[in-house]
Protein backbone atom coordinates (compact mmCIF):
# COMPACT_ATOMS: atom_id res chain seq x y z
CA UNK A 1 0.00 0.00 0.00
CA UNK A 2 1.26 3.42 -0.95
CA UNK A 3 -0.43 5.76 1.50
CA UNK A 4 -1.53 9.27 0.53
CA UNK A 5 0.15 11.94 2.64
CA UNK A 6 -2.97 13.95 3.30
CA UNK A 7 -3.00 17.24 5.20
CA UNK A 8 -4.88 18.15 8.35
CA UNK A 9 -8.67 17.70 7.83
CA UNK A 10 -10.98 18.93 6.52
CA UNK A 11 -10.30 17.74 2.96
CA UNK A 12 -12.33 15.69 0.46
CA UNK A 13 -12.33 12.04 -0.56
CA UNK A 14 -13.76 10.36 -3.66
CA UNK A 15 -14.40 6.70 -2.90
CA UNK A 16 -14.61 4.65 -6.10
CA UNK A 17 -15.59 1.01 -5.50
CA UNK A 18 -15.87 -1.12 -8.60
CA UNK A 19 -16.01 -4.49 -10.29
CA UNK A 20 -14.26 -4.97 -13.61
CA UNK A 21 -16.07 -6.57 -16.53
CA UNK A 22 -14.37 -9.28 -18.60
CA UNK A 23 -13.42 -6.67 -21.21
CA UNK A 24 -10.28 -4.96 -19.93
CA UNK A 25 -8.78 -4.15 -23.36
CA UNK A 26 -7.27 -0.68 -23.19
CA UNK A 27 -7.92 -0.32 -19.48
CA UNK A 28 -4.32 -0.44 -18.23
CA UNK A 29 -3.13 2.24 -20.65
CA UNK A 30 -6.08 4.50 -19.80
CA UNK A 31 -5.54 3.99 -16.06
CA UNK A 32 -1.91 5.05 -16.43
CA UNK A 33 -2.92 8.10 -18.50
CA UNK A 34 -5.47 9.12 -15.85
CA UNK A 35 -2.95 8.57 -13.06
CA UNK A 36 -0.48 10.92 -14.78
CA UNK A 37 -3.19 13.48 -15.52
CA UNK A 38 -4.80 13.56 -12.08
CA UNK A 39 -1.43 14.23 -10.45
CA UNK A 40 -1.38 17.61 -12.22
CA UNK A 41 -4.89 18.62 -11.14
CA UNK A 42 -5.24 21.57 -8.74
CA UNK A 43 -6.10 20.40 -5.26
CA UNK A 44 -5.16 16.76 -5.81
CA UNK A 45 -3.66 15.41 -2.57
CA UNK A 46 -2.97 11.78 -3.50
CA UNK A 47 -4.77 8.47 -3.90
CA UNK A 48 -4.82 4.97 -2.47
CA UNK A 49 -5.81 1.99 -4.59
CA UNK A 50 -6.25 -1.76 -4.24
CA UNK A 51 -7.43 -4.34 -6.78
CA UNK A 52 -7.71 -8.11 -6.43
CA UNK A 53 -7.14 -10.70 -9.15
CA UNK A 54 -10.91 -11.26 -9.43
CA UNK A 55 -11.40 -7.62 -10.51
CA UNK A 56 -12.71 -6.07 -7.29
CA UNK A 57 -11.25 -2.61 -6.81
CA UNK A 58 -11.34 0.32 -4.44
CA UNK A 59 -9.60 3.60 -5.24
CA UNK A 60 -9.85 6.60 -2.93
CA UNK A 61 -8.57 9.94 -4.18
CA UNK A 62 -8.12 12.93 -1.89
CA UNK A 63 -8.75 16.58 -2.70
CA UNK A 64 -8.33 19.89 -0.96
CA UNK A 65 -11.75 21.30 -1.87
CA UNK A 66 -15.06 20.11 -3.26
CA UNK A 67 -14.55 22.43 -6.26
CA UNK A 68 -11.35 20.50 -7.09
CA UNK A 69 -13.37 17.26 -7.18
CA UNK A 70 -15.91 18.78 -9.55
CA UNK A 71 -13.19 20.23 -11.80
CA UNK A 72 -11.52 16.83 -12.19
CA UNK A 73 -14.86 15.18 -12.98
CA UNK A 74 -15.25 17.60 -15.92
CA UNK A 75 -11.74 17.32 -17.46
CA UNK A 76 -12.24 16.32 -21.12
CA UNK A 77 -9.87 13.33 -21.16
CA UNK A 78 -11.36 12.13 -17.90
CA UNK A 79 -14.87 12.34 -19.34
CA UNK A 80 -13.75 9.98 -22.12
CA UNK A 81 -12.29 7.59 -19.53
CA UNK A 82 -15.52 7.73 -17.51
CA UNK A 83 -17.56 6.91 -20.60
CA UNK A 84 -15.38 3.96 -21.60
CA UNK A 85 -15.41 2.78 -18.00
CA UNK A 86 -19.19 2.76 -17.96
CA UNK A 87 -19.60 1.17 -21.40
CA UNK A 88 -16.76 -1.31 -21.32
CA UNK A 89 -14.46 -1.82 -18.35
CA UNK A 90 -16.76 -1.89 -15.33
CA UNK A 91 -19.60 -4.27 -14.65
CA UNK A 92 -20.56 -2.05 -11.76
CA UNK A 93 -19.24 0.83 -9.69
CA UNK A 94 -20.21 3.35 -7.06
CA UNK A 95 -18.57 6.76 -6.70
CA UNK A 96 -19.08 8.52 -3.38
CA UNK A 97 -17.94 12.07 -2.66
CA UNK A 98 -17.26 12.78 1.00
CA UNK A 99 -15.74 15.39 3.28
CA UNK A 100 -13.09 13.96 5.62
CA UNK A 101 -13.47 15.44 9.08
CA UNK A 102 -11.03 13.33 11.14
CA UNK A 103 -8.17 10.93 10.55
CA UNK A 104 -5.98 8.61 12.61
CA UNK A 105 -2.75 6.95 11.48
CA UNK A 106 -0.40 4.28 12.79
CA UNK A 107 2.96 3.59 11.20
CA UNK A 108 2.21 6.09 8.44
CA UNK A 109 3.49 9.66 8.37
CA UNK A 110 0.71 11.97 7.24
CA UNK A 111 1.32 15.68 6.71
CA UNK A 112 -1.07 16.30 9.58
CA UNK A 113 1.17 14.51 12.12
CA UNK B 1 -16.98 -6.86 -5.06
CA UNK B 2 -20.00 -6.97 -2.79
CA UNK B 3 -21.39 -3.44 -2.93
CA UNK B 4 -23.00 -1.80 0.12
CA UNK B 5 -26.60 -0.77 -0.53
CA UNK B 6 -26.31 2.65 0.98
CA UNK B 7 -29.26 5.04 1.34
CA UNK B 8 -29.67 8.53 -0.06
CA UNK B 9 -26.85 10.82 1.18
CA UNK B 10 -25.93 12.28 3.58
CA UNK B 11 -24.45 9.34 5.48
CA UNK B 12 -20.97 8.61 6.87
CA UNK B 13 -18.01 6.60 5.64
CA UNK B 14 -15.00 5.25 7.53
CA UNK B 15 -12.14 4.70 5.09
CA UNK B 16 -9.59 2.26 6.51
CA UNK B 17 -6.50 1.87 4.30
CA UNK B 18 -3.87 -0.51 5.62
CA UNK B 19 -0.83 -2.67 5.10
CA UNK B 20 -0.60 -6.00 6.91
CA UNK B 21 2.55 -6.94 8.82
CA UNK B 22 4.08 -10.41 8.44
CA UNK B 23 2.36 -11.52 11.65
CA UNK B 24 -1.20 -12.43 10.69
CA UNK B 25 -1.73 -15.11 13.36
CA UNK B 26 -5.25 -14.74 14.72
CA UNK B 27 -6.19 -12.07 12.22
CA UNK B 28 -8.69 -14.05 10.13
CA UNK B 29 -10.68 -15.20 13.16
CA UNK B 30 -10.76 -11.67 14.60
CA UNK B 31 -11.80 -10.20 11.25
CA UNK B 32 -14.72 -12.63 11.07
CA UNK B 33 -15.73 -11.83 14.66
CA UNK B 34 -15.66 -8.09 13.91
CA UNK B 35 -17.64 -8.61 10.71
CA UNK B 36 -20.38 -10.43 12.63
CA UNK B 37 -20.36 -7.84 15.41
CA UNK B 38 -20.43 -4.72 13.24
CA UNK B 39 -23.47 -6.03 11.38
CA UNK B 40 -25.46 -5.69 14.61
CA UNK B 41 -24.34 -2.14 15.36
CA UNK B 42 -26.98 0.62 15.25
CA UNK B 43 -26.62 2.74 12.13
CA UNK B 44 -24.37 0.30 10.25
CA UNK B 45 -25.25 0.47 6.55
CA UNK B 46 -22.75 -1.99 5.06
CA UNK B 47 -19.11 -2.21 4.05
CA UNK B 48 -16.92 -2.76 0.99
CA UNK B 49 -13.52 -4.38 1.28
CA UNK B 50 -10.62 -5.36 -0.95
CA UNK B 51 -7.27 -6.93 -0.05
CA UNK B 52 -4.44 -8.02 -2.33
CA UNK B 53 -2.11 -10.97 -1.83
CA UNK B 54 0.71 -8.62 -0.81
CA UNK B 55 -1.32 -7.42 2.19
CA UNK B 56 -2.59 -4.06 0.93
CA UNK B 57 -6.17 -3.48 2.06
CA UNK B 58 -8.94 -0.92 1.85
CA UNK B 59 -12.17 -1.35 3.80
CA UNK B 60 -14.88 1.31 3.73
CA UNK B 61 -17.75 0.99 6.20
CA UNK B 62 -20.88 3.13 5.94
CA UNK B 63 -22.93 4.58 8.78
CA UNK B 64 -26.11 6.55 9.15
CA UNK B 65 -24.76 9.10 11.63
CA UNK B 66 -21.44 10.28 13.03
CA UNK B 67 -22.58 9.15 16.49
CA UNK B 68 -22.91 5.58 15.14
CA UNK B 69 -19.26 5.73 13.98
CA UNK B 70 -18.11 6.87 17.42
CA UNK B 71 -20.20 4.21 19.19
CA UNK B 72 -18.64 1.41 17.11
CA UNK B 73 -15.13 2.76 17.78
CA UNK B 74 -15.81 2.38 21.53
CA UNK B 75 -17.31 -1.15 21.55
CA UNK B 76 -15.21 -3.22 23.99
CA UNK B 77 -14.49 -6.16 21.68
CA UNK B 78 -13.64 -3.73 18.90
CA UNK B 79 -11.19 -1.88 21.17
CA UNK B 80 -9.36 -5.18 21.69
CA UNK B 81 -9.28 -5.75 17.93
CA UNK B 82 -7.97 -2.22 17.36
CA UNK B 83 -5.20 -2.76 19.92
CA UNK B 84 -4.11 -6.09 18.42
CA UNK B 85 -4.26 -4.54 14.97
CA UNK B 86 -1.93 -1.76 16.03
CA UNK B 87 0.49 -4.01 17.94
CA UNK B 88 0.51 -7.01 15.69
CA UNK B 89 -1.40 -7.24 12.41
CA UNK B 90 -0.81 -3.91 10.68
CA UNK B 91 2.50 -2.40 9.66
CA UNK B 92 0.62 0.79 8.93
CA UNK B 93 -2.87 2.13 8.52
CA UNK B 94 -4.90 5.30 8.15
CA UNK B 95 -8.51 5.66 9.30
CA UNK B 96 -10.45 8.57 7.83
CA UNK B 97 -13.95 9.55 8.92
CA UNK B 98 -15.97 11.36 6.28
CA UNK B 99 -19.48 12.54 5.50
CA UNK B 100 -20.74 11.36 2.12
CA UNK B 101 -22.60 14.14 0.37
CA UNK B 102 -23.15 12.68 -3.14
CA UNK B 103 -23.01 9.30 -4.83
CA UNK B 104 -23.26 7.92 -8.37
CA UNK B 105 -23.73 4.29 -9.34
CA UNK B 106 -23.61 2.25 -12.53
CA UNK B 107 -24.72 -1.37 -12.65
CA UNK B 108 -25.27 -1.37 -8.89
CA UNK B 109 -28.65 -0.93 -7.21
CA UNK B 110 -28.29 1.40 -4.24
CA UNK B 111 -31.22 2.09 -1.94
CA UNK B 112 -31.05 5.67 -3.11
CA UNK B 113 -31.91 4.73 -6.70
Short mmCIF file of C-alpha atoms in Angstrom, two decimals, chain B:
data_model
loop_
_atom_site.label_atom_id
_atom_site.label_comp_id
_atom_site.label_asym_id
_atom_site.label_seq_id
_atom_site.Cartn_x
_atom_site.Cartn_y
_atom_site.Cartn_z
CA UNK B 1 -16.98 -6.86 -5.06
CA UNK B 2 -20.00 -6.97 -2.79
CA UNK B 3 -21.39 -3.44 -2.93
CA UNK B 4 -23.00 -1.80 0.12
CA UNK B 5 -26.60 -0.77 -0.53
CA UNK B 6 -26.31 2.65 0.98
CA UNK B 7 -29.26 5.04 1.34
CA UNK B 8 -29.67 8.53 -0.06
CA UNK B 9 -26.85 10.82 1.18
CA UNK B 10 -25.93 12.28 3.58
CA UNK B 11 -24.45 9.34 5.48
CA UNK B 12 -20.97 8.61 6.87
CA UNK B 13 -18.01 6.60 5.64
CA UNK B 14 -15.00 5.25 7.53
CA UNK B 15 -12.14 4.70 5.09
CA UNK B 16 -9.59 2.26 6.51
CA UNK B 17 -6.50 1.87 4.30
CA UNK B 18 -3.87 -0.51 5.62
CA UNK B 19 -0.83 -2.67 5.10
CA UNK B 20 -0.60 -6.00 6.91
CA UNK B 21 2.55 -6.94 8.82
CA UNK B 22 4.08 -10.41 8.44
CA UNK B 23 2.36 -11.52 11.65
CA UNK B 24 -1.20 -12.43 10.69
CA UNK B 25 -1.73 -15.11 13.36
CA UNK B 26 -5.25 -14.74 14.72
CA UNK B 27 -6.19 -12.07 12.22
CA UNK B 28 -8.69 -14.05 10.13
CA UNK B 29 -10.68 -15.20 13.16
CA UNK B 30 -10.76 -11.67 14.60
CA UNK B 31 -11.80 -10.20 11.25
CA UNK B 32 -14.72 -12.63 11.07
CA UNK B 33 -15.73 -11.83 14.66
CA UNK B 34 -15.66 -8.09 13.91
CA UNK B 35 -17.64 -8.61 10.71
CA UNK B 36 -20.38 -10.43 12.63
CA UNK B 37 -20.36 -7.84 15.41
CA UNK B 38 -20.43 -4.72 13.24
CA UNK B 39 -23.47 -6.03 11.38
CA UNK B 40 -25.46 -5.69 14.61
CA UNK B 41 -24.34 -2.14 15.36
CA UNK B 42 -26.98 0.62 15.25
CA UNK B 43 -26.62 2.74 12.13
CA UNK B 44 -24.37 0.30 10.25
CA UNK B 45 -25.25 0.47 6.55
CA UNK B 46 -22.75 -1.99 5.06
CA UNK B 47 -19.11 -2.21 4.05
CA UNK B 48 -16.92 -2.76 0.99
CA UNK B 49 -13.52 -4.38 1.28
CA UNK B 50 -10.62 -5.36 -0.95
CA UNK B 51 -7.27 -6.93 -0.05
CA UNK B 52 -4.44 -8.02 -2.33
CA UNK B 53 -2.11 -10.97 -1.83
CA UNK B 54 0.71 -8.62 -0.81
CA UNK B 55 -1.32 -7.42 2.19
CA UNK B 56 -2.59 -4.06 0.93
CA UNK B 57 -6.17 -3.48 2.06
CA UNK B 58 -8.94 -0.92 1.85
CA UNK B 59 -12.17 -1.35 3.80
CA UNK B 60 -14.88 1.31 3.73
CA UNK B 61 -17.75 0.99 6.20
CA UNK B 62 -20.88 3.13 5.94
CA UNK B 63 -22.93 4.58 8.78
CA UNK B 64 -26.11 6.55 9.15
CA UNK B 65 -24.76 9.10 11.63
CA UNK B 66 -21.44 10.28 13.03
CA UNK B 67 -22.58 9.15 16.49
CA UNK B 68 -22.91 5.58 15.14
CA UNK B 69 -19.26 5.73 13.98
CA UNK B 70 -18.11 6.87 17.42
CA UNK B 71 -20.20 4.21 19.19
CA UNK B 72 -18.64 1.41 17.11
CA UNK B 73 -15.13 2.76 17.78
CA UNK B 74 -15.81 2.38 21.53
CA UNK B 75 -17.31 -1.15 21.55
CA UNK B 76 -15.21 -3.22 23.99
CA UNK B 77 -14.49 -6.16 21.68
CA UNK B 78 -13.64 -3.73 18.90
CA UNK B 79 -11.19 -1.88 21.17
CA UNK B 80 -9.36 -5.18 21.69
CA UNK B 81 -9.28 -5.75 17.93
CA UNK B 82 -7.97 -2.22 17.36
CA UNK B 83 -5.20 -2.76 19.92
CA UNK B 84 -4.11 -6.09 18.42
CA UNK B 85 -4.26 -4.54 14.97
CA UNK B 86 -1.93 -1.76 16.03
CA UNK B 87 0.49 -4.01 17.94
CA UNK B 88 0.51 -7.01 15.69
CA UNK B 89 -1.40 -7.24 12.41
CA UNK B 90 -0.81 -3.91 10.68
CA UNK B 91 2.50 -2.40 9.66
CA UNK B 92 0.62 0.79 8.93
CA UNK B 93 -2.87 2.13 8.52
CA UNK B 94 -4.90 5.30 8.15
CA UNK B 95 -8.51 5.66 9.30
CA UNK B 96 -10.45 8.57 7.83
CA UNK B 97 -13.95 9.55 8.92
CA UNK B 98 -15.97 11.36 6.28
CA UNK B 99 -19.48 12.54 5.50
CA UNK B 100 -20.74 11.36 2.12
CA UNK B 101 -22.60 14.14 0.37
CA UNK B 102 -23.15 12.68 -3.14
CA UNK B 103 -23.01 9.30 -4.83
CA UNK B 104 -23.26 7.92 -8.37
CA UNK B 105 -23.73 4.29 -9.34
CA UNK B 106 -23.61 2.25 -12.53
CA UNK B 107 -24.72 -1.37 -12.65
CA UNK B 108 -25.27 -1.37 -8.89
CA UNK B 109 -28.65 -0.93 -7.21
CA UNK B 110 -28.29 1.40 -4.24
CA UNK B 111 -31.22 2.09 -1.94
CA UNK B 112 -31.05 5.67 -3.11
CA UNK B 113 -31.91 4.73 -6.70
#
